[in-house]
Coordinates of C-alpha atoms in Angstrom, one line a residue:
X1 CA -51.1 3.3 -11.7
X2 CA -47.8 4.3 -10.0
X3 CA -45.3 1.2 -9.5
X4 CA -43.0 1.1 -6.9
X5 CA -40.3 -1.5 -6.2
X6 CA -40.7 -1.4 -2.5
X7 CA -43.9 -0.5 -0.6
X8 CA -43.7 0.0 3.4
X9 CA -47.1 0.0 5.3
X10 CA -46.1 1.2 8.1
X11 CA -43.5 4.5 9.0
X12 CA -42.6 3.2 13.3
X13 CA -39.1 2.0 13.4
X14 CA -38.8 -1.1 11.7
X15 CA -40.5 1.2 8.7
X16 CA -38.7 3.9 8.6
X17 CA -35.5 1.7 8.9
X18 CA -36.2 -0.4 5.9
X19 CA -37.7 2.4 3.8
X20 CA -34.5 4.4 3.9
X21 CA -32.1 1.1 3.4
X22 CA -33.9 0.6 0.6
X23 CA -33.7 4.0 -0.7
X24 CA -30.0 3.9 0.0
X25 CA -29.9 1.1 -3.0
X26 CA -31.4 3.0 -5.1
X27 CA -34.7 1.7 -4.9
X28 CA -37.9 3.8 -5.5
X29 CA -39.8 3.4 -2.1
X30 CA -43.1 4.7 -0.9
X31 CA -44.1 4.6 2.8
X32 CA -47.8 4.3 4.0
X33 CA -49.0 5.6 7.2
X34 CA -52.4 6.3 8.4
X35 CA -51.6 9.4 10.3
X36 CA -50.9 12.8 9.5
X37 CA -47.2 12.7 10.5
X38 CA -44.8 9.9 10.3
X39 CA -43.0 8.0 13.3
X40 CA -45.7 5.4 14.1
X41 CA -46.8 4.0 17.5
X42 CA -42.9 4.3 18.4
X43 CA -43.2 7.9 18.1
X44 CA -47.2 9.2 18.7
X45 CA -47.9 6.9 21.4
X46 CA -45.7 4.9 22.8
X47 CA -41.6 4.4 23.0
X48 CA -40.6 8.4 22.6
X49 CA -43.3 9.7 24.6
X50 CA -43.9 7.5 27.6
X51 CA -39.8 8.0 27.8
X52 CA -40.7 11.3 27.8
X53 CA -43.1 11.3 30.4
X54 CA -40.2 9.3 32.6
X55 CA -37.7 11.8 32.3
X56 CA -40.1 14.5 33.1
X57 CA -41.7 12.8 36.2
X58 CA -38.1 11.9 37.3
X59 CA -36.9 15.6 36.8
X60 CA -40.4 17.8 38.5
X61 CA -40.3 15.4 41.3
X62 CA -36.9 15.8 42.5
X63 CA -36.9 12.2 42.9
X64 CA -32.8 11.4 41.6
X65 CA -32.0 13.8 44.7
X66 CA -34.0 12.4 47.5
X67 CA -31.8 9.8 48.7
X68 CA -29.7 13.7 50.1
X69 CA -32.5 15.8 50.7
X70 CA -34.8 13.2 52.2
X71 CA -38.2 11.8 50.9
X72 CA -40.2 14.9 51.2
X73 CA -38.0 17.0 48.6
X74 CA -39.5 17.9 45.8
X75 CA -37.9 20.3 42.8
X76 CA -41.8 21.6 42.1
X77 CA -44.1 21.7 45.0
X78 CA -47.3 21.4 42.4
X79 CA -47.1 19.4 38.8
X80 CA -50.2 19.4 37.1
X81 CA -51.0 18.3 33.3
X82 CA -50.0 20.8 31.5
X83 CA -46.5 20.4 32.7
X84 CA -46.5 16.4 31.7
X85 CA -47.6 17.4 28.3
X86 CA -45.2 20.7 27.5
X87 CA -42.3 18.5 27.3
X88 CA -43.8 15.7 25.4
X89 CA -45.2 17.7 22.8
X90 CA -41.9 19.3 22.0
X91 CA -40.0 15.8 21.9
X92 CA -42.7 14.4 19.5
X93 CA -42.0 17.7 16.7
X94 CA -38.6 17.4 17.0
X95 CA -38.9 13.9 16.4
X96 CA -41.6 13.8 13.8
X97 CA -39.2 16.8 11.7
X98 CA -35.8 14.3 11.9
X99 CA -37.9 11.8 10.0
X100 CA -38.8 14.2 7.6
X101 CA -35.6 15.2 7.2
X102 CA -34.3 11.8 6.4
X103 CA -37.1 10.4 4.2
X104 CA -36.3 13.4 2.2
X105 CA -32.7 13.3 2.2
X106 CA -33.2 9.5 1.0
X107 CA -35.9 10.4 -1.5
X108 CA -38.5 8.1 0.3
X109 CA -42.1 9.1 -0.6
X110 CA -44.4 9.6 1.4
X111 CA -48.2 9.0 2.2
X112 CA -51.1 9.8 4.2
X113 CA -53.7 7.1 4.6
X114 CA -55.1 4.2 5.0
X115 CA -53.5 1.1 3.2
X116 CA -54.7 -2.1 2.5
X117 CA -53.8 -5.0 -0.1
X118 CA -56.2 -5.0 -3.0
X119 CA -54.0 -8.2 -4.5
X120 CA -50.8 -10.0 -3.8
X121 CA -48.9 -6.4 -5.3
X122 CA -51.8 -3.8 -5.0
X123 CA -52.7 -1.4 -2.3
X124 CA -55.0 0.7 -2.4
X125 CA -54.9 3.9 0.1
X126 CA -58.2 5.8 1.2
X127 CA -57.1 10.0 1.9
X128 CA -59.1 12.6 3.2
X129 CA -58.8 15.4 0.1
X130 CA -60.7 18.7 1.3
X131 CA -63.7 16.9 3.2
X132 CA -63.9 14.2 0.6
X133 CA -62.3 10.4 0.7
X134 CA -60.5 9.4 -2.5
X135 CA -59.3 5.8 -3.1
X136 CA -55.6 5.5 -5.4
X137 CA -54.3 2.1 -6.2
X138 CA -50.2 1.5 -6.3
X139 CA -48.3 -1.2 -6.8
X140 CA -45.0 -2.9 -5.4
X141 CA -42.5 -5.6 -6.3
X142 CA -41.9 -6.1 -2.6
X143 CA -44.0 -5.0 0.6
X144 CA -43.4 -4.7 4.2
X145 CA -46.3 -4.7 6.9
X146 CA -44.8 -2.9 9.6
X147 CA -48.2 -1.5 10.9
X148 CA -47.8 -2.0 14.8
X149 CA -49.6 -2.7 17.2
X150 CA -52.4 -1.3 19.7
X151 CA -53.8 -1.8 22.7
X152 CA -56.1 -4.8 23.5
X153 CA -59.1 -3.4 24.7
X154 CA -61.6 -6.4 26.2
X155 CA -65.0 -5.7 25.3
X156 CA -65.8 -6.0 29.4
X157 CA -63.5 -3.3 30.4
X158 CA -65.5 -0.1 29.9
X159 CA -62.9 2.4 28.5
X160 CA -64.2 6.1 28.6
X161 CA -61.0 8.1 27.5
X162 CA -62.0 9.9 31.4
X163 CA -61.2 7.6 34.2
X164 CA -60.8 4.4 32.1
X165 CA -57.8 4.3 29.6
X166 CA -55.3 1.9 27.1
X167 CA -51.9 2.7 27.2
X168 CA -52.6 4.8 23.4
X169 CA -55.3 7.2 25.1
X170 CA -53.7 7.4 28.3
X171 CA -50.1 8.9 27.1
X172 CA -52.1 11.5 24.6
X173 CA -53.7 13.2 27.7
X174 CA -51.2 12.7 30.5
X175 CA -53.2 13.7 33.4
X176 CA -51.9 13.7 37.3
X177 CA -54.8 11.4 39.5
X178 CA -54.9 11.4 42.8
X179 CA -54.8 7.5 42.9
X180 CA -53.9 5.2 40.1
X181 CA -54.8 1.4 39.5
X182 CA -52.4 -0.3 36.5
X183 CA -53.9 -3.6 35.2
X184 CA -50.9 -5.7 33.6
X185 CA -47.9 -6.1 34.8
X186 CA -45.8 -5.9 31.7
X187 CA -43.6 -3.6 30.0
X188 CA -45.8 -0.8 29.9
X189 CA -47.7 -1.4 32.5
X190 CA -45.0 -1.5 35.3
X191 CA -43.3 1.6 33.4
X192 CA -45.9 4.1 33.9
X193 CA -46.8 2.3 37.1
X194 CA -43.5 3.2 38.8
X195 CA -43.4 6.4 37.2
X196 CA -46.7 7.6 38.3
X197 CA -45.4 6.5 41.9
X198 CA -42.3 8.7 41.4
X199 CA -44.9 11.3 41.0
X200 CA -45.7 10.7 44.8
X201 CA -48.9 9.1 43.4
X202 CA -50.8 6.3 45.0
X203 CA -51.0 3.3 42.7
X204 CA -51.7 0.1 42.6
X205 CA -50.4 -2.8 40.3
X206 CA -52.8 -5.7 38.9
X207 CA -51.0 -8.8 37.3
X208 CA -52.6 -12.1 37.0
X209 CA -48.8 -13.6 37.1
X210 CA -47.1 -14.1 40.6
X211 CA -43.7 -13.6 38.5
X212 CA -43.3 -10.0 36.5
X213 CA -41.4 -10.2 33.1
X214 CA -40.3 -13.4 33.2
X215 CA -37.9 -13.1 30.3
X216 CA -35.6 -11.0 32.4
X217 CA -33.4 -12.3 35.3
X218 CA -35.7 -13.4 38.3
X219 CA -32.7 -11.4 40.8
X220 CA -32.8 -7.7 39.2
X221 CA -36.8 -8.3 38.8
X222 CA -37.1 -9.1 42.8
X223 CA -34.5 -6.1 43.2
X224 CA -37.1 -3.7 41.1
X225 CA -40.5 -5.4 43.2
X226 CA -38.4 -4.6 46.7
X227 CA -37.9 -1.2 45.2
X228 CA -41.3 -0.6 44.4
X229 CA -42.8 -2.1 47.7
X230 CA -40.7 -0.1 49.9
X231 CA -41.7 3.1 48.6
X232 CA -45.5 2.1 48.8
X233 CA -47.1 0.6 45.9
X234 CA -49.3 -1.7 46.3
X235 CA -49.1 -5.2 44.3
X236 CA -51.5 -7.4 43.8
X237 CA -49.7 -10.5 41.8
X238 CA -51.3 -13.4 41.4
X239 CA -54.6 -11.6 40.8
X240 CA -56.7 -11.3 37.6
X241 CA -59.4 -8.7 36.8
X242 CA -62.8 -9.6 36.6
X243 CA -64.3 -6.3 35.3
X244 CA -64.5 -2.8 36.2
X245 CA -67.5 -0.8 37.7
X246 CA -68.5 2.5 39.2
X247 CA -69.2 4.2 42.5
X248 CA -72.0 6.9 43.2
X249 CA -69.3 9.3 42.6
X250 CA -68.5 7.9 39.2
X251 CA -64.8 6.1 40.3
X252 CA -63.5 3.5 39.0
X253 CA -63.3 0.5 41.2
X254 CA -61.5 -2.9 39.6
X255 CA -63.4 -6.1 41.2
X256 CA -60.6 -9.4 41.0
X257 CA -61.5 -12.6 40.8
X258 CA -60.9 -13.1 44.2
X259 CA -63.2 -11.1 45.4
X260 CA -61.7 -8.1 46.1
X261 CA -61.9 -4.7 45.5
X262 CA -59.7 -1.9 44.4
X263 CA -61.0 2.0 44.6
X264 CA -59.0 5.0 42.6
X265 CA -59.6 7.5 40.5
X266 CA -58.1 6.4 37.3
X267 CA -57.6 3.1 35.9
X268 CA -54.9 2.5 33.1
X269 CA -55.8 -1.1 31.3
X270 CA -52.6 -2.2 30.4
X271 CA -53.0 -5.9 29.7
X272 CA -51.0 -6.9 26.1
X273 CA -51.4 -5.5 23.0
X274 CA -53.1 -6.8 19.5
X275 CA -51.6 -6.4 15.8
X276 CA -52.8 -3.7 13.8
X277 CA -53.6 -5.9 10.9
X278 CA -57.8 -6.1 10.5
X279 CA -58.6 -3.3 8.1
X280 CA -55.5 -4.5 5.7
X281 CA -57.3 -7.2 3.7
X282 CA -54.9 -9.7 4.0
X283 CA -56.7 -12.2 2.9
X284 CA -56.3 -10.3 -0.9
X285 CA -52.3 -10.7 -0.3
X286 CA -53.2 -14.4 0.1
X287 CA -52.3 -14.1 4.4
X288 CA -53.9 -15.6 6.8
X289 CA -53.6 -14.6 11.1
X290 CA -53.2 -17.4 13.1
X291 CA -56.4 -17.7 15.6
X292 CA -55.2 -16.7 18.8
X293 CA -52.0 -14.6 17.5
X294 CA -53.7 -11.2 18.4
X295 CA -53.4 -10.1 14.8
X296 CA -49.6 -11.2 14.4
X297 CA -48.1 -12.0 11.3
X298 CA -45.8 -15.5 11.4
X299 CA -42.5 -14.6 9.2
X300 CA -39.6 -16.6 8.8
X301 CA -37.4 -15.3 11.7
X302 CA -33.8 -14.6 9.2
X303 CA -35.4 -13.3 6.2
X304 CA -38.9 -11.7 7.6
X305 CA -40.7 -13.2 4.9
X306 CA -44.1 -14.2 5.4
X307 CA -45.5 -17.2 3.4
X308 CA -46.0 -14.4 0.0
X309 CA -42.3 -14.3 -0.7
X310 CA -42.4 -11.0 -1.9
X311 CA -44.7 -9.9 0.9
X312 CA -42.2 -9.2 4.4
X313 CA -43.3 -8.3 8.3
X314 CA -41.3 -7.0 10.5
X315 CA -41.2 -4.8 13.8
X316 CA -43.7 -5.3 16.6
X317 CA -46.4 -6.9 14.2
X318 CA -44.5 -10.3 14.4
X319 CA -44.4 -10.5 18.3
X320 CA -41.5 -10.7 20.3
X321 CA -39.4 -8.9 21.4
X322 CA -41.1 -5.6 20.1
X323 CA -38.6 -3.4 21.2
X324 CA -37.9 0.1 18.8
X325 CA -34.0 -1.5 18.7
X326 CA -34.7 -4.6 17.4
X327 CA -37.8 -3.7 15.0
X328 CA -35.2 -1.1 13.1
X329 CA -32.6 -3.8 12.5
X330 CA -35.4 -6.6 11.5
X331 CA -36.2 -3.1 8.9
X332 CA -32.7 -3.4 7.5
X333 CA -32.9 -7.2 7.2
X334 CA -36.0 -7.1 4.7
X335 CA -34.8 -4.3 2.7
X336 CA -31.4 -6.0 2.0
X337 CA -33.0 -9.6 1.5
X338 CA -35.3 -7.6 -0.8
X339 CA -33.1 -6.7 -3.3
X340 CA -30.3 -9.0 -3.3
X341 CA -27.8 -7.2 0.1
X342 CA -26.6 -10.0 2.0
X343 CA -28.0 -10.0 6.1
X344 CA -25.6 -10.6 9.1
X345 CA -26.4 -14.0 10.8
X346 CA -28.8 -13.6 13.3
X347 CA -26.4 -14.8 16.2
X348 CA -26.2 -11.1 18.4
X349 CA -27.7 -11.1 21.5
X350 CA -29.8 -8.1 21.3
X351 CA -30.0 -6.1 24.8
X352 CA -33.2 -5.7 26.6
X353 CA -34.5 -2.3 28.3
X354 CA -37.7 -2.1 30.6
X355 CA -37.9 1.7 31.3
X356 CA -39.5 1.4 34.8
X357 CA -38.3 3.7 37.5
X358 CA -35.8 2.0 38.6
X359 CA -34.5 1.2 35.0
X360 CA -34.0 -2.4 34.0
X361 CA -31.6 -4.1 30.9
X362 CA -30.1 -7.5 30.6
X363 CA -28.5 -8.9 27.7
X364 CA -27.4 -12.4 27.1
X365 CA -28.8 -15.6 29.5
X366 CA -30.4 -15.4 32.3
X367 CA -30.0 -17.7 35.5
X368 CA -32.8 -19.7 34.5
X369 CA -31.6 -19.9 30.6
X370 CA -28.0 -21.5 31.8
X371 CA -29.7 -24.1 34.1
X372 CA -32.3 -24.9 31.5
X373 CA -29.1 -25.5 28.8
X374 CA -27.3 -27.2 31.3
X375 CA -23.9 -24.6 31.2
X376 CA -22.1 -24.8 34.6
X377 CA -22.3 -21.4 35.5
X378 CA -21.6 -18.3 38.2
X379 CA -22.5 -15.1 39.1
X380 CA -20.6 -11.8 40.4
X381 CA -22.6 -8.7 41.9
X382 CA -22.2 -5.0 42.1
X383 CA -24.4 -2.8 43.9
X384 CA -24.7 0.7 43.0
X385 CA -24.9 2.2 46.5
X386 CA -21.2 0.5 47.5
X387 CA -19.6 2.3 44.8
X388 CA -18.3 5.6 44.7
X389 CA -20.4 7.5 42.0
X390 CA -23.4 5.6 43.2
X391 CA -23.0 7.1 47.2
X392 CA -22.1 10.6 45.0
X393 CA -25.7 10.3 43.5
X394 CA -27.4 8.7 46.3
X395 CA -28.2 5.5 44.9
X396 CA -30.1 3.0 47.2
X397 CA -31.0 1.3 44.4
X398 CA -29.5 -0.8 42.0
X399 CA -27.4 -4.1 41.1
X400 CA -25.1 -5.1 38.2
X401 CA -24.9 -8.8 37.6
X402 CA -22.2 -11.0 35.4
X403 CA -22.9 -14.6 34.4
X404 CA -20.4 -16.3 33.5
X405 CA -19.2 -20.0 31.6
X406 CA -18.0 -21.5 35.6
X407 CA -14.9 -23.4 33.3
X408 CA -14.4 -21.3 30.4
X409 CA -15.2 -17.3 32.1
X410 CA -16.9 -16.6 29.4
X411 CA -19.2 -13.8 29.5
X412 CA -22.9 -15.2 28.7
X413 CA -24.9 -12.9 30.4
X414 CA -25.4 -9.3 32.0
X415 CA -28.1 -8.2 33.6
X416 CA -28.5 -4.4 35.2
X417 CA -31.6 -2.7 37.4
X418 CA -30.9 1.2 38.2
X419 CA -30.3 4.5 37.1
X420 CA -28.9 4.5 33.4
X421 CA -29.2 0.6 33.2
X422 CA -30.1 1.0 29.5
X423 CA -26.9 2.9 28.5
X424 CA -24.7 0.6 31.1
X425 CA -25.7 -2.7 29.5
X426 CA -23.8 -2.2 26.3
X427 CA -20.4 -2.4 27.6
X428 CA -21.2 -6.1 28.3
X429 CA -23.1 -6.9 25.4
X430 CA -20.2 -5.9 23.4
X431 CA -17.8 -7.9 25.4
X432 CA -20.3 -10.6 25.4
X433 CA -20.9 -10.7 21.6
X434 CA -16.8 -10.8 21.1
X435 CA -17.3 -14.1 23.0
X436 CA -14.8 -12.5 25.8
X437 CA -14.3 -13.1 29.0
X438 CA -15.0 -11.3 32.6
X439 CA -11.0 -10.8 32.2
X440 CA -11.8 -8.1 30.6
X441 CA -13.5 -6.2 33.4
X442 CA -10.6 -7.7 35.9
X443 CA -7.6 -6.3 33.1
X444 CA -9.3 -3.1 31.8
X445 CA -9.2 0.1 33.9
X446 CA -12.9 2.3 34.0
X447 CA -13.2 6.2 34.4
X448 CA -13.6 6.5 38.2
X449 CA -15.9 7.4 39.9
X450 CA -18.3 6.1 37.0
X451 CA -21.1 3.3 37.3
X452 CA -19.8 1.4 34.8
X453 CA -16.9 0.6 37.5
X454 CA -19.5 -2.1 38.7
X455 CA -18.4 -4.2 36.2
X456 CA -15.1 -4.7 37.5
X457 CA -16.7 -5.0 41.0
X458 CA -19.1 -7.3 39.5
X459 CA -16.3 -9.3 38.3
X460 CA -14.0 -9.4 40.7
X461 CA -16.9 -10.7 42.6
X462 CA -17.4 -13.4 40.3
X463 CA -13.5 -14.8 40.1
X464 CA -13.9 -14.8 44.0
X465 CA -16.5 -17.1 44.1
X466 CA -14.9 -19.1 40.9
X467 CA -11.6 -20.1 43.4
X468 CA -14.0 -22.2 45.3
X469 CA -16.8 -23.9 42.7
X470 CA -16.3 -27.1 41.8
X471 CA -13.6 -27.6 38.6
X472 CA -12.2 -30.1 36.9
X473 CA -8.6 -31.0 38.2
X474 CA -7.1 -29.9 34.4
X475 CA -9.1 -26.3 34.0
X476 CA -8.5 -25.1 37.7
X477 CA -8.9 -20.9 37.2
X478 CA -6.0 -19.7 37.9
X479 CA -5.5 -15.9 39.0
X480 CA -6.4 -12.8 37.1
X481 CA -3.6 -11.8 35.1
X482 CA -1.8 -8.9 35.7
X483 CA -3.1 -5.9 34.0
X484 CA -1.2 -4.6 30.8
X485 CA 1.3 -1.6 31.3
X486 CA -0.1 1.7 28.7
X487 CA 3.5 2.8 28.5
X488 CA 2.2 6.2 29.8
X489 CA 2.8 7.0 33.6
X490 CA 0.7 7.2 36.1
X491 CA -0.6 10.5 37.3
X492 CA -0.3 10.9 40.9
X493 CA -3.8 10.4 43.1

């Protein structure tokens, strides 16, 4: 029986990310994965392909350039399957062959199959060999479940893989319908509702919620629901899905417990997801699920240890914030707490990106957070279409937002909606992390005309409205100092 001193289940991004730190210690590691290739949900189904799919809507549909051209341009007057797929078939080899690469440049193992525990150290992994299932047995000092999730599929929705899809089915046979209904309003859901709508499609958005994602800021989310409402989608919030029937013609149409009734030709079910965890025979690890968890593992939330000390969970298996960033750091974490690496303190804010179309990201504390905690706090504002490179691209949407500490300046929260508000976010989540001030943005010069100029904007917009909140007569803010001289002179304009 081969031995193994760290065993991954699992090869997504928290996987992958563990298996090679632990390779890089010189640990002997073996990765697990059910399917043929390695990348997991991350990379077959879910994070690189639906982006995929954005970026190839955005780009067919002419849609960055119609704020110029006008609504009716389009950079392809037809865009059919075919042309959804192309692209996302050659982002998932490349992708699939730079985790190849690495695994083998680390020396990580691995395997094709089925895992599951056959004791607290044992798993046992069923292959397909020429036609015929074997069964092998290895063992592990440590383990990490890092198997994912997938879609939560209601026994009363009837999924056909035709007209009725999860998120998984949906994304593996891109199709282009002439109307769209998108039950759940989360993450996935509003991405590939807004980018379906990009697509000039008609489509309509289901979420029992009056309030979409609720753990970003209430402001950039109301800026993303104007968007979408002015270029036609319709929303139904506040509405939950009582099942799913079929007209003569064999559409889809999505009854709500209100009573009404919703008619299109494909419906995409995109209502949560559920831990991939009931064919791994947890209860031979000495595990147990939580009723009600969805098939989530409970870990503790530093070391990603589970109640088997030597047993770890990490990535989108334990819940939130499942996000490809955060489940390959949480990877680190277990393999250096595995064999004796000291972890960072978990006291980063990690950024937050909703690829919807427009993009969203925040970092930090929202609005809600500070008056929850109690922090005296303010806000400054940037819009996109007021600044230069934003009128240059024909932005119409999009806001950047600073929170700031009202008495201290301090930087406790950034929250963006627009184009490349996934990349833009990070300036502030380093400043915010560095515990510094909006100062910074007032002081430092950006690369004009850039986007990331808002933040200055944004800024200076905030130490407006600081002159006249209400401060103690000892910490009155005083004006922005002067910005520091380079020493180099200053080209003429």
């Amino acid at each position: 029986m081969a031995r193994y001193d760290f065993i991954v289940l699992g090869a997504g991004p928290a996987g992958r990310r563990a298996a090679i730190q632990a390779a890089k210690l010189g640990k002997s590691v073996v990765v697990v994965d059910d399917r043929a290739k390695v990348g997991g949900v991350s990379v077959h189904t879910g994070t690189i392909p639906s982006k995929t799919l954005r970026e190839t809507a955005l780009n067919l549909s002419g849609w960055r350039e119609r704020a110029f051209y006008g609504q009716g341009y389009r950079t392809r007057t037809t865009i059919c399957s075919d042309d959804l797929d192309q692209r996302i078939g050659k982002t998932f080899d490349y992708e699939v062959a730079v985790l190849e690469h690495q695994f083998a440049r680390n020396g990580v193992q691995t395997i094709a199959g089925r895992g599951y525990f056959k004791g607290p150290q044992q798993i046992a992994i069923k292959r397909d060999l020429g036609g015929s299932e074997i069964e092998e047995v290895i063992e592990g000092d440590k383990i990490l479940i890092s198997v994912g999730t997938r879609p939560y599929r209601p026994e009363h929705i009837p999924f056909n893989k035709t007209n009725v899809f999860d998120s998984d089915s949906f994304i593996l046979q891109p199709q282009m319908p002439s109307s769209l209904t998108v039950v759940g309003g989360g993450v996935i859901g509003l991405e590939y509702a807004t980018i379906f709508s990009a697509l000039d499609i008609p489509v309509t958005l289901i979420e029992p919620n009056e309030q979409l994602l609720p753990f970003m800021d209430k402001e950039i989310v109301d800026h993303l629901v104007q968007s979408m409402r002015e270029r036609g989608m319709c929303l139904r919030l506040g509405c939950s899905l009582s099942y799913v029937h079929f007209s003569e013609k064999g559409d889809p149409i999505c009854q709500l417990a209100d009573g009404r009734l919703i008619g299109s030709k494909m419906v995409l079910f995109a209502a949560g997801r559920e831990g991939s965890t009931s064919s791994l025979n947890l209860e031979a690890a000495g595990l147990a699920l939580n009723p009600g968890a969805r098939g989530r593992l409970q870990v503790d939330r530093t070391t990603f240890q589970t109640e088997v000390p030597h047993i770890y969970a990490a990535g989108d298996v334990i819940g939130f914030p499942s996000l490809a960033s955060t489940s390959m750091e949480q990877g680190r974490a277990v393999a250096c707490h595995a064999f004796g690496e000291p972890i960072s303190a978990d006291d980063q804010a990690p950024p937050y990106g909703v690829y919807a179309v427009p993009e969203l990201s925040s970092v930090g504390m929202t609005e809600a957070d500070a008056g929850e905690a109690g922090i005296p706090y303010e806000c400054g504002l940037a819009r996109f279409k007021e600044t230069s490179r934003g009128h240059i691209m024909g932005l119409e949407a999009g806001i950047l937002k600073l929170i700031c500490h009202r008495e201290t300046r301090k930087l406790i929260g950034v929250h963006v909606v627009g184009e490349g508000a996934s990349d833009l976010v990070h300036i502030g989540q380093a400043v915010l992390n560095l515990g510094g001030t909006i100062d910074y943005f007032v002081e430092n010069s950006f690369n004009y005309p850039t986007l990331a100029e808002g933040y200055k904007v944004a800024a200076l917009d905030l130490w407006n409205r600081l002159q006249v909140s209400p401060v103690d007569e000892n910490k009155k803010t005083q004006a922005p100092p002067k910005p520091k001289q380079s020493g180099r002179k200053k080209k003429a304009a």
